[in-house]
mmCIF file of C-alpha atoms and ligand atoms in Angstrom:
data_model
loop_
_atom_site.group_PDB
_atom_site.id
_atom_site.type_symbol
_atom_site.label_atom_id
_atom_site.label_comp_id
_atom_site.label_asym_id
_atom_site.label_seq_id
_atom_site.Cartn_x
_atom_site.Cartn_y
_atom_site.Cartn_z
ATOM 1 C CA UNK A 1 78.708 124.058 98.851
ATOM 2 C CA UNK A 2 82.288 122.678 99.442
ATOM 3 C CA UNK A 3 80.412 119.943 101.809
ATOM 4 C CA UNK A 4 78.019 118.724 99.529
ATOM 5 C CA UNK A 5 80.811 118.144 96.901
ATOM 6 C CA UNK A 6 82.827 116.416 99.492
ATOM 7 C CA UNK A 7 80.065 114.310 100.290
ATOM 8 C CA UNK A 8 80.213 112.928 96.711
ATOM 9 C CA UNK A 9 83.324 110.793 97.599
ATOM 10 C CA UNK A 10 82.218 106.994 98.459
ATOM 11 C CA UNK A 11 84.196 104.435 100.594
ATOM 12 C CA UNK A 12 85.203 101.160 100.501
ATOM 13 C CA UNK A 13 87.571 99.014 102.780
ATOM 14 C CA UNK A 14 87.763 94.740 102.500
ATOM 15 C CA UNK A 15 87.407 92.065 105.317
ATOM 16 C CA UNK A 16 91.308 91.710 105.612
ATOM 17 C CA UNK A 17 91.283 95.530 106.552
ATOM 18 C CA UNK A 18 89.724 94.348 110.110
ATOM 19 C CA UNK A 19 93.654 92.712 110.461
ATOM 20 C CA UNK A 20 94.039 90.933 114.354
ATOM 21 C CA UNK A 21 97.388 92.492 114.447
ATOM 22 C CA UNK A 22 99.684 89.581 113.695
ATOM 23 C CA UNK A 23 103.101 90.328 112.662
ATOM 24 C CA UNK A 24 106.416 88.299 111.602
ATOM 25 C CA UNK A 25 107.562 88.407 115.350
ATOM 26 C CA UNK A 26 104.535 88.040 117.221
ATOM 27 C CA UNK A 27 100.344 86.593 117.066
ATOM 28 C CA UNK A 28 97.445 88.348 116.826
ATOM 29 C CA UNK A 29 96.245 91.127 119.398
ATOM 30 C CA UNK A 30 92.816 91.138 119.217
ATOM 31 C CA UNK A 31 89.963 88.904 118.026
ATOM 32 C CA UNK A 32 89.347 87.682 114.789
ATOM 33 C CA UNK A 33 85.638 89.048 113.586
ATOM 34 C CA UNK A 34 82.799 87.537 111.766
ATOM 35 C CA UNK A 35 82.225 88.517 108.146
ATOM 36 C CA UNK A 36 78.551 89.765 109.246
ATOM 37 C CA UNK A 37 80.042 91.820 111.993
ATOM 38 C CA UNK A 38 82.485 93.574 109.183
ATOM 39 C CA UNK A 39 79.933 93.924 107.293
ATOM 40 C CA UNK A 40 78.084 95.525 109.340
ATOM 41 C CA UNK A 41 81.362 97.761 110.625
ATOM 42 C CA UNK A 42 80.987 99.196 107.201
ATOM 43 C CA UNK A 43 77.608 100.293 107.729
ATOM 44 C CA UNK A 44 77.919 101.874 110.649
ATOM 45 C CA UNK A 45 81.049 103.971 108.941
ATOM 46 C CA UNK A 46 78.555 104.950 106.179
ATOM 47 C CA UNK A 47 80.867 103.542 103.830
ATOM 48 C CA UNK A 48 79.398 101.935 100.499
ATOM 49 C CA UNK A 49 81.360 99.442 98.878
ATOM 50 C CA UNK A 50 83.693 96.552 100.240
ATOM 51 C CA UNK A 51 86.654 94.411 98.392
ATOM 52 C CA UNK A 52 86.860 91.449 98.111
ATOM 53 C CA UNK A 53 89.306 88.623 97.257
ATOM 54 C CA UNK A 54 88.165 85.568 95.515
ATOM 55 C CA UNK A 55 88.401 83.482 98.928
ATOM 56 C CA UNK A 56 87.135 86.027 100.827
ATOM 57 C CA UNK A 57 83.416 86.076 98.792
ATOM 58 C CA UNK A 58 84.256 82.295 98.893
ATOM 59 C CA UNK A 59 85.639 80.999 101.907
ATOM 60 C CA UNK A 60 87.983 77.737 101.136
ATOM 61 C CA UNK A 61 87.608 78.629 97.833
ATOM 62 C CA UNK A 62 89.840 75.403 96.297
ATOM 63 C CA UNK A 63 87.882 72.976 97.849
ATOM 64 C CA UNK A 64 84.609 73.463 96.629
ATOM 65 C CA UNK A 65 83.775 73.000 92.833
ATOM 66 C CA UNK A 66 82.579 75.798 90.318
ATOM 67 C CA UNK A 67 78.723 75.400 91.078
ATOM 68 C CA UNK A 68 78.911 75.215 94.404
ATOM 69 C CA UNK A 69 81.429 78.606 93.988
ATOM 70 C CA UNK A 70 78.887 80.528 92.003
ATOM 71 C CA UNK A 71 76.308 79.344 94.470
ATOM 72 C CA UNK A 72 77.985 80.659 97.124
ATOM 73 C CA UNK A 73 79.102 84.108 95.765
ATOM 74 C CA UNK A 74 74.929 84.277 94.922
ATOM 75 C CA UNK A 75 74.132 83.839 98.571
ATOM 76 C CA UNK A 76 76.442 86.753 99.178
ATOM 77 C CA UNK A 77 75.530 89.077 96.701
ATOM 78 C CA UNK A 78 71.682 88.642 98.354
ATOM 79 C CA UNK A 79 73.520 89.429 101.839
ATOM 80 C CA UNK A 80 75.320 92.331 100.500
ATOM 81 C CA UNK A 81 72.267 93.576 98.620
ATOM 82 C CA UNK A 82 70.467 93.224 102.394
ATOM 83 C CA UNK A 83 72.540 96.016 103.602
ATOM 84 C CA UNK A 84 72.793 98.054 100.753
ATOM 85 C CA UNK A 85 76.803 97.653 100.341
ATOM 86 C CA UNK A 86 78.061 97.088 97.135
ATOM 87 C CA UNK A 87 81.315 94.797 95.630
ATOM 88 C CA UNK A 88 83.892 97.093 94.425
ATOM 89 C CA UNK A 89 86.301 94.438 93.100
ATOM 90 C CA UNK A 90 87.006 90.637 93.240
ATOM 91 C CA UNK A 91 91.130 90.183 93.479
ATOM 92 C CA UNK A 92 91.930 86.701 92.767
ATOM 93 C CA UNK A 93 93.976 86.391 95.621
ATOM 94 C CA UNK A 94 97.049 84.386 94.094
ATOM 95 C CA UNK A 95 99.925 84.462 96.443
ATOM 96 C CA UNK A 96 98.570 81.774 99.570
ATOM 97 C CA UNK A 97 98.460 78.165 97.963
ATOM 98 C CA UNK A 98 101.018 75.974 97.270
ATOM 99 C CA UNK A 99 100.852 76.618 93.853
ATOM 100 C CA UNK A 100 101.739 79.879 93.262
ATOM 101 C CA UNK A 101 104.786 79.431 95.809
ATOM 102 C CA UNK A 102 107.117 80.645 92.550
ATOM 103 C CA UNK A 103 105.029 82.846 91.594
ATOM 104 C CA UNK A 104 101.626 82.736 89.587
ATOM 105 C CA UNK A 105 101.761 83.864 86.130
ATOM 106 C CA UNK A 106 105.068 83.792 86.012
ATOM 107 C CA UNK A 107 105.694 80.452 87.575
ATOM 108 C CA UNK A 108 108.316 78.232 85.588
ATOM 109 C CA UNK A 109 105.777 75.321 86.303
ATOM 110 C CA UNK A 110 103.184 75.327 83.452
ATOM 111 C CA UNK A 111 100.623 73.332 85.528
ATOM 112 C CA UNK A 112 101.095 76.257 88.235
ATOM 113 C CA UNK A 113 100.870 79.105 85.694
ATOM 114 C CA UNK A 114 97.121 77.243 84.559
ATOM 115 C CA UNK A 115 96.092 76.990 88.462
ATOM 116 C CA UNK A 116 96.592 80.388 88.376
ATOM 117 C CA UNK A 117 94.827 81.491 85.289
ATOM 118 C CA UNK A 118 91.744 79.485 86.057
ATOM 119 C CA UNK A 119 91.716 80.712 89.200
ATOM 120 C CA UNK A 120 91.498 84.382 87.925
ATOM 121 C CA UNK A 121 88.784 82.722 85.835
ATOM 122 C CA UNK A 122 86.991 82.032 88.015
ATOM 123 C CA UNK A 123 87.461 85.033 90.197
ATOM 124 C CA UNK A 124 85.896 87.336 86.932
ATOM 125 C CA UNK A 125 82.979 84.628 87.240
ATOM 126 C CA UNK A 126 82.598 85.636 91.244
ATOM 127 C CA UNK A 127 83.002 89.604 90.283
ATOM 128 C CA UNK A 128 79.666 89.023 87.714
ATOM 129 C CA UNK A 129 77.588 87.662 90.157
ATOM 130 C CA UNK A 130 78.517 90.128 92.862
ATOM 131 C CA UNK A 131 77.851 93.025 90.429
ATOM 132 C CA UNK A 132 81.099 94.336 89.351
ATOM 133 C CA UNK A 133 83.162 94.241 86.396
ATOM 134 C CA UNK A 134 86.194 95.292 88.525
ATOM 135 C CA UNK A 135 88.879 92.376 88.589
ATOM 136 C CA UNK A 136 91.830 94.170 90.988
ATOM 137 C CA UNK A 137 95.361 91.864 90.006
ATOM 138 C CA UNK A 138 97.960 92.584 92.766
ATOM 139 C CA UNK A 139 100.668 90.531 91.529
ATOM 140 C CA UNK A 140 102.161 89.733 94.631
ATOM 141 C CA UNK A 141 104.399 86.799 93.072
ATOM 142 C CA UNK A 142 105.391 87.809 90.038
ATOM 143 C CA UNK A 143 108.704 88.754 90.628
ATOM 144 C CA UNK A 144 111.964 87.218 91.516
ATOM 145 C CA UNK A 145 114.454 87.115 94.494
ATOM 146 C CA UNK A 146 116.523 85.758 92.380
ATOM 147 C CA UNK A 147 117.285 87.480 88.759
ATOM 148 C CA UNK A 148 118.728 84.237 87.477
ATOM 149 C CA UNK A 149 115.812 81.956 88.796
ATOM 150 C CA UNK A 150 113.407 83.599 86.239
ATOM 151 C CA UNK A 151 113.689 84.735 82.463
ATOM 152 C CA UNK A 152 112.413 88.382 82.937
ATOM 153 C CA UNK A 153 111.758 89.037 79.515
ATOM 154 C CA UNK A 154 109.673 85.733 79.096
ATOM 155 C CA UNK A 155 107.533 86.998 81.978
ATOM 156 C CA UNK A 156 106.830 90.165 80.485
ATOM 157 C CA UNK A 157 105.092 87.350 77.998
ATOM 158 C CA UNK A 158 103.900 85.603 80.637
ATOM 159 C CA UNK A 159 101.943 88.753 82.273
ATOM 160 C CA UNK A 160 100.589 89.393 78.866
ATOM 161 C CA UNK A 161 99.450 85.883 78.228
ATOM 162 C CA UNK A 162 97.356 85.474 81.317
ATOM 163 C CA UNK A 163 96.032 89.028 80.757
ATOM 164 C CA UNK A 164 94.688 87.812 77.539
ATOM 165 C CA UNK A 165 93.124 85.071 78.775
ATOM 166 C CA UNK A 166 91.054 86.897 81.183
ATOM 167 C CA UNK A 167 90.071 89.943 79.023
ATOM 168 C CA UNK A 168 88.916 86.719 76.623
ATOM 169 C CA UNK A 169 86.847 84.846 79.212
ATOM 170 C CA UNK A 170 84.464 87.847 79.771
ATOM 171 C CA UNK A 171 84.191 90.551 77.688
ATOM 172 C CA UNK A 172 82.810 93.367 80.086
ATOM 173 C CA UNK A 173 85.511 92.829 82.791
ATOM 174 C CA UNK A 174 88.262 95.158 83.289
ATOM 175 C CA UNK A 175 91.517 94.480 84.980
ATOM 176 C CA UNK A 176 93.328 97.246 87.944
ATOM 177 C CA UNK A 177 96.524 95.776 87.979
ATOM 178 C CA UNK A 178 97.680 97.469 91.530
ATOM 179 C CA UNK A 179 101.614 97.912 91.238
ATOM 180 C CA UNK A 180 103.779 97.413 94.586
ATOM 181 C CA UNK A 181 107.451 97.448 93.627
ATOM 182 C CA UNK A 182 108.875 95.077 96.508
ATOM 183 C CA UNK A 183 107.425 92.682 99.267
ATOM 184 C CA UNK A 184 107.047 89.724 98.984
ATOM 185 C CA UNK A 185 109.785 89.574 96.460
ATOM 186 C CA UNK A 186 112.789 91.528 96.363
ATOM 187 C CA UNK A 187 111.556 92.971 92.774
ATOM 188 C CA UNK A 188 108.148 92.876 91.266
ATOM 189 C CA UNK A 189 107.300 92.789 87.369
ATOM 190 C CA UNK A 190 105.179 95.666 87.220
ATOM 191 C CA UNK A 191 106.296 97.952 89.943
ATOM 192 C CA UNK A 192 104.748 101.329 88.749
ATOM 193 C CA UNK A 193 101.732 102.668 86.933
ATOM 194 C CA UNK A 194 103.778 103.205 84.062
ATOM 195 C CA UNK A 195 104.638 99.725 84.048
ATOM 196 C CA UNK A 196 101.081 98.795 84.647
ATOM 197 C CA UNK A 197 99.910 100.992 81.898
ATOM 198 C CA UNK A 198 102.017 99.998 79.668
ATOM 199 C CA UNK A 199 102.089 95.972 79.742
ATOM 200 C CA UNK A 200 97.935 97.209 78.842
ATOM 201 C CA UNK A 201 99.010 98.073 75.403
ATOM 202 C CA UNK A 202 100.781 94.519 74.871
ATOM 203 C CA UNK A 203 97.572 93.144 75.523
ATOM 204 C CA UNK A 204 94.373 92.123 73.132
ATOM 205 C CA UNK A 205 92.119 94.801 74.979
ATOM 206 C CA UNK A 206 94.018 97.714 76.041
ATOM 207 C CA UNK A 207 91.479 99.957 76.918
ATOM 208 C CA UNK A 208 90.184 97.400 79.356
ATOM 209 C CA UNK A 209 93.746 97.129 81.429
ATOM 210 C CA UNK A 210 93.761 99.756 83.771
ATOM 211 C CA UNK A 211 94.935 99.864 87.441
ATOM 212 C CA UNK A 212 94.849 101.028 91.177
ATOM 213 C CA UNK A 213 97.424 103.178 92.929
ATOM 214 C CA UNK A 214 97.778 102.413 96.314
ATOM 215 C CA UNK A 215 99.879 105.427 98.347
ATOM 216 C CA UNK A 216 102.335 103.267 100.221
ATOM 217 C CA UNK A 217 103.058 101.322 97.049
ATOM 218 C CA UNK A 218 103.974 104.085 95.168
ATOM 219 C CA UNK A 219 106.043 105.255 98.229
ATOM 220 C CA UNK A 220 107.972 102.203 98.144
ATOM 221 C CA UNK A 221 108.782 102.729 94.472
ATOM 222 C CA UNK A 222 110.402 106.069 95.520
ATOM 223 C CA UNK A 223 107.618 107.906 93.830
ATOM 224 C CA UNK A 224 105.067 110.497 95.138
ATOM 225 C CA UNK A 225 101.780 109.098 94.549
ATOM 226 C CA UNK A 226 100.103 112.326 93.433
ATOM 227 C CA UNK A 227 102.253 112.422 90.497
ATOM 228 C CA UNK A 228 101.151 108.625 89.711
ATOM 229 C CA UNK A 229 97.279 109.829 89.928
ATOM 230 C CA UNK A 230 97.856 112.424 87.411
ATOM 231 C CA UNK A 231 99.830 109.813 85.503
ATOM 232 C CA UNK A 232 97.223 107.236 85.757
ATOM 233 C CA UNK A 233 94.177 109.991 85.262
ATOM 234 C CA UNK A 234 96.109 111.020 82.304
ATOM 235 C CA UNK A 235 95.171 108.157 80.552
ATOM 236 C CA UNK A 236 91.502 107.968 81.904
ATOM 237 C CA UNK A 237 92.952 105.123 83.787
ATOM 238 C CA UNK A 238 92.658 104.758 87.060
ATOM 239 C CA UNK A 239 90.112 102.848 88.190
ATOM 240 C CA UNK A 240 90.108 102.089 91.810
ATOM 241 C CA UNK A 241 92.342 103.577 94.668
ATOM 242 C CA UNK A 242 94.411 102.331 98.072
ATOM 243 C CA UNK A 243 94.936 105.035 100.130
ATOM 244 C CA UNK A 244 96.964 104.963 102.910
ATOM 245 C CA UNK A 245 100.461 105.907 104.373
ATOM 246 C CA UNK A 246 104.298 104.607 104.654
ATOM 247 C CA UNK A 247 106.976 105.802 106.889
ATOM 248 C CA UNK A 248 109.805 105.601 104.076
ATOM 249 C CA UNK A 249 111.444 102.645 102.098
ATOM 250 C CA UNK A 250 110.608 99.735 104.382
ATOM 251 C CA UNK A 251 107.331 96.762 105.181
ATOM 252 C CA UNK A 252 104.736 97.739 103.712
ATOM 253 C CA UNK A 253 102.920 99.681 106.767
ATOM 254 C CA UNK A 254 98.990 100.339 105.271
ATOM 255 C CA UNK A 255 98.929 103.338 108.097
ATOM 256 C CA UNK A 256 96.262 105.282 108.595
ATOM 257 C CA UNK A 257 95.293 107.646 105.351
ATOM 258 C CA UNK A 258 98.018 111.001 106.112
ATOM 259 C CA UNK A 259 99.436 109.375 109.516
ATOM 260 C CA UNK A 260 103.521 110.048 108.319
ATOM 261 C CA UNK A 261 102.936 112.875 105.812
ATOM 262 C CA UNK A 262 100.012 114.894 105.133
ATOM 263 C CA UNK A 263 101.473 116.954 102.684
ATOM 264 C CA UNK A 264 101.578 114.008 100.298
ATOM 265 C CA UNK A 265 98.425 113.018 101.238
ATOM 266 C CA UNK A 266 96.868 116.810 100.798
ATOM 267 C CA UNK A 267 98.638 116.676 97.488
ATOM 268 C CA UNK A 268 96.793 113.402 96.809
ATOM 269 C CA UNK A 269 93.686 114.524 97.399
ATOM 270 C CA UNK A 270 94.440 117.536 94.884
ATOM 271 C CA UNK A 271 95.377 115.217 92.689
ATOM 272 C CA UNK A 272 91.920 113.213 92.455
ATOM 273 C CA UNK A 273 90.195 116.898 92.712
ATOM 274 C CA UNK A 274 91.733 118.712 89.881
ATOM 275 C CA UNK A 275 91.151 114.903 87.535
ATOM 276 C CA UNK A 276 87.617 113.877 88.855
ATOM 277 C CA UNK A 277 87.865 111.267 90.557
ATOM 278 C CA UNK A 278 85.035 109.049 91.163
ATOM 279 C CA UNK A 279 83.036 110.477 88.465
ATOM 280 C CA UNK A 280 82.924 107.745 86.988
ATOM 281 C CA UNK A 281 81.681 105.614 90.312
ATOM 282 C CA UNK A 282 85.251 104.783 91.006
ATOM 283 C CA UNK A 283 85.452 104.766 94.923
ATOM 284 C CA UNK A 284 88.034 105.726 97.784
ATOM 285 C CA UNK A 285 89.287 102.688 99.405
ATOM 286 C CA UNK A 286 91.307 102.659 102.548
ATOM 287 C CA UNK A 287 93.966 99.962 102.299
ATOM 288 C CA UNK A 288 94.800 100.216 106.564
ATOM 289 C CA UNK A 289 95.303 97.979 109.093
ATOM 290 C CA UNK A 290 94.826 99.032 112.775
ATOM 291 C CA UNK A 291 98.031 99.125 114.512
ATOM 292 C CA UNK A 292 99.105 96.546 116.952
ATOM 293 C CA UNK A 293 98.730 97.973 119.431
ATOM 294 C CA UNK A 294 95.323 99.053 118.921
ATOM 295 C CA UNK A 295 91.771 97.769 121.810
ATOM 296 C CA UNK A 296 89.287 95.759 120.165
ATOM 297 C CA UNK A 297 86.744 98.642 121.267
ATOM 298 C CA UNK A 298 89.254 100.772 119.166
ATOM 299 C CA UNK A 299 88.386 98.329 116.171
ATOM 300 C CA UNK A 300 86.989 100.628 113.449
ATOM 301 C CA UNK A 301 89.026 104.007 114.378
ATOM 302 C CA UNK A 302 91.900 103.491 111.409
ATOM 303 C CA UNK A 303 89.071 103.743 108.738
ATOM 304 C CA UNK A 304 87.164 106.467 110.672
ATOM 305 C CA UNK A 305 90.049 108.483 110.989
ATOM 306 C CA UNK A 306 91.531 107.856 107.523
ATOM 307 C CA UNK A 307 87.749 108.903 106.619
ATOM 308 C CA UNK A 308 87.987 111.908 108.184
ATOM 309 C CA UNK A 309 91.423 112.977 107.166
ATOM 310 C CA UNK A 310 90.185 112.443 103.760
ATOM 311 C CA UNK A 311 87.833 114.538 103.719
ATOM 312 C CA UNK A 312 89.321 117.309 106.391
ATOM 313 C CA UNK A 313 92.029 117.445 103.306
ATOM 314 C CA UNK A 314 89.082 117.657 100.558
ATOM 315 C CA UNK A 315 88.378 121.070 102.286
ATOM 316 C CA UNK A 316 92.004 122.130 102.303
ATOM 317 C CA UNK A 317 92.206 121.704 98.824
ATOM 318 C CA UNK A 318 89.269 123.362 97.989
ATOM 319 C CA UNK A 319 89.977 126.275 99.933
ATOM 320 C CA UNK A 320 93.457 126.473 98.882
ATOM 321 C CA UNK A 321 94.303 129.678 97.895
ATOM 322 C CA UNK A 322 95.138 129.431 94.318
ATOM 323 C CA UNK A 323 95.093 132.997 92.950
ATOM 324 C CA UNK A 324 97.840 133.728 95.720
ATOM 325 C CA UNK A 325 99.808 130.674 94.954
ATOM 326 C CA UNK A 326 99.251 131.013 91.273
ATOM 327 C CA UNK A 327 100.910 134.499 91.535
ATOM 328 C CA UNK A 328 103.916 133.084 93.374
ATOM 329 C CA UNK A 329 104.199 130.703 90.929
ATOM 330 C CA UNK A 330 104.452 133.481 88.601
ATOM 331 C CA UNK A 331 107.291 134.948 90.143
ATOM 332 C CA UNK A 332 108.997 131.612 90.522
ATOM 333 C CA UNK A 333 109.003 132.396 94.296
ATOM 334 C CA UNK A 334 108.418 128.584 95.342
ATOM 335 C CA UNK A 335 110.396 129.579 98.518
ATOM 336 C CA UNK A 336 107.086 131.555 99.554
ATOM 337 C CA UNK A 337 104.242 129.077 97.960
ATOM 338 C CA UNK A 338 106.427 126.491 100.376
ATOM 339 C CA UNK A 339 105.355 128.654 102.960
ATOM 340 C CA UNK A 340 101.700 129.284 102.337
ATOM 341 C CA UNK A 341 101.489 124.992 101.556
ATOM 342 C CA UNK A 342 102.443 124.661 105.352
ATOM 343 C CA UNK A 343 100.355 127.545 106.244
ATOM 344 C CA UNK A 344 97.330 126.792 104.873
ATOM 345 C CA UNK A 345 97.948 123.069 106.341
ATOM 346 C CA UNK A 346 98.569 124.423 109.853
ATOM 347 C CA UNK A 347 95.349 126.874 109.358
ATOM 348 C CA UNK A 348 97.007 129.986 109.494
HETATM 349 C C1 GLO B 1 99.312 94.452 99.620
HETATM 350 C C2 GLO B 1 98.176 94.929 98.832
HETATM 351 C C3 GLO B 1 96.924 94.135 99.112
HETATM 352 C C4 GLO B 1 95.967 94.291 97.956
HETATM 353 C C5 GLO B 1 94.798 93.368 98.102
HETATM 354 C C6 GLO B 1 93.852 93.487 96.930
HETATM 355 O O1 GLO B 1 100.342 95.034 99.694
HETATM 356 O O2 GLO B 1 97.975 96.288 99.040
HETATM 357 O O3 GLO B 1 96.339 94.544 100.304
HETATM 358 O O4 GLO B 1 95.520 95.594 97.863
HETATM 359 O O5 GLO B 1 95.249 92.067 98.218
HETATM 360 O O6 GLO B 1 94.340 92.823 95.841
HETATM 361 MG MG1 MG B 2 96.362 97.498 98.320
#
């Protein structure tokens, strides 16, 4: 029975996911790969979904107009339909071009802040043709290095303003604003899911403002990300997921699902058990990257094995042995439920 349940998880990963293994202090390790061929990589994982960023669904994206945009993200929603693999999200991906090099949103250049906003415009336009109403908002930029370069209070504004504008473009799409408290900049606006959650309620449409925990985000912010799930499932709020690992407080490191700690990532997964996730068709997306030092034969083995680990941990949850931990609990004798955590990890 426990199988069958587990089986009701579906996974998603996005092209950038395939990474070549390029880092600040060195080039890429293995070959780039064809959209068709990651597409197909999916497939062959049995996963269901894939993400994608506005200039990922649309290649060059800023140099072709809006018809020929929408044309294109038709062509790809008949692809994707070909294979049976549906869009989870389009994420107007707002931190490359020139003009968001201050930030997006938040830029002190009005001109820039408008690129940016009809950008994410047209982004929600891409996510209706592909099928989704799922418009992901990692707000890379919008943050400072500098406190005194920016007027944080005006961004808060700023955030809201733009949030507006998309929730008014098209009605049916919601926004998963996916917090990451550092990196690129040395703060970010929204670095938690309470901050995400509550810049919602400034906005026209709150219940459409949601957002995405991603694991090593929420590591960075010094947080343990099953606490943010509950947080976030609290609210009936979370509406897509990142998970992954992070060796501490430094780069963001996208390893493997449970790689540095699979006790936070076993409490994770009891997290999404004990609120339902994906009950709502809300899927589990690995946000990895192979590591650099990982064979092009090797290729798909970070999602596999984050895959895996998943749902090895969906078992240890579900066999967990609650009534003896719920008695130790009881007896406030955490000193022993610390004991039968590891246990039942190690399978003893
Ligand atoms: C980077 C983020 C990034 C986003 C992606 C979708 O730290 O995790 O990978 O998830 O761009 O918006
Ligand atoms: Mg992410």
């Amino acid at each position: 029975m426990a199988k069958s349940k587990a089986s009701t998880y579906r996974f998603c990963a996005g092209p950038w996911n395939f990474s070549e293994g390029r880092d600040p202090y060195g080039p890429e390790t293995r070959p780039a790969q064809s959209f068709d061929w990651k597409l197909s990589a999916l497939k062959e994982l049995g996963f269901e979904a894939m993400m994608f960023h506005d200039d990922d669904a649309v290649p060059d994206i800023d140099s072709k107009n809006p018809a020929q945009v929408l044309k294109e993200a038709k062509e790809l929603k008949k692809r994707l339909d070909g294979e049976g693999i549906a869009a989870e999200m389009v994420a107007p991906r707002l931190w490359f071009h020139p003009s968001t090099v201050d930030g997006a949103y938040t830029s002190n250049d009005k001109k820039q802040r408008r690129y940016a906003i009809d950008r994410s415009k047209q982004a929600i336009d891409i996510a209706g043709v592909l099928g989704t109403d799922l418009l992901v908002l990692w707000l890379a930029r919008e943050g400072s290095y500098l406190r005194e370069s920016k007027d944080a209070r005006r961004c808060v504004d700023l955030l809201v303003e733009a949030l507006d504008a998309m929730l008014a473009h098209d009605r049916r799409i919601r926004l998963a604003i996916e917090p990451k408290p550092n990196e690129p900049m040395d703060h970010a606006y929204l670095p938690t899911i309470g901050h995400a959650l509550a810049i919602a309620q400034l906005t026209d449409a709150p219940s459409r403002v949601g957002c995405l925990i991603e694991s090593a985000h929420a590591i960075l912010a010094g947080l343990d990300p099953s606490d943010e799930i509950d947080f976030a499932m609290a609210f009936g709020k979370l509406w897509s997921l990142h998970l992954n690992d992070q060796n501490g407080l430094k780069f963001d490191q996208d390893k493997p699902f449970a790689s540095s700690n699979l006790r936070v990532a076993f409490n994770q997964v009891r997290a999404l058990e004990r609120n339902g996730y994906g009950r709502n068709g809300e899927y589990v997306c690995f946000d990895v990257h192979p590591f650099r030092t990982t064979r092009p034969e090797h290729y798909l083995k970070h999602l596999a094995n984050s895959r895996d680990t998943f749902l090895a941990l969906v078992e240890k949850a579900r066999s967990y042995p609650e009534k003896e931990a719920q008695a130790l609990v009881a007896d406030r004798n955490y000193q022993d439920l610390d004991l039968l955590v590891l246990r039942h990890l190690l399978g003893m």
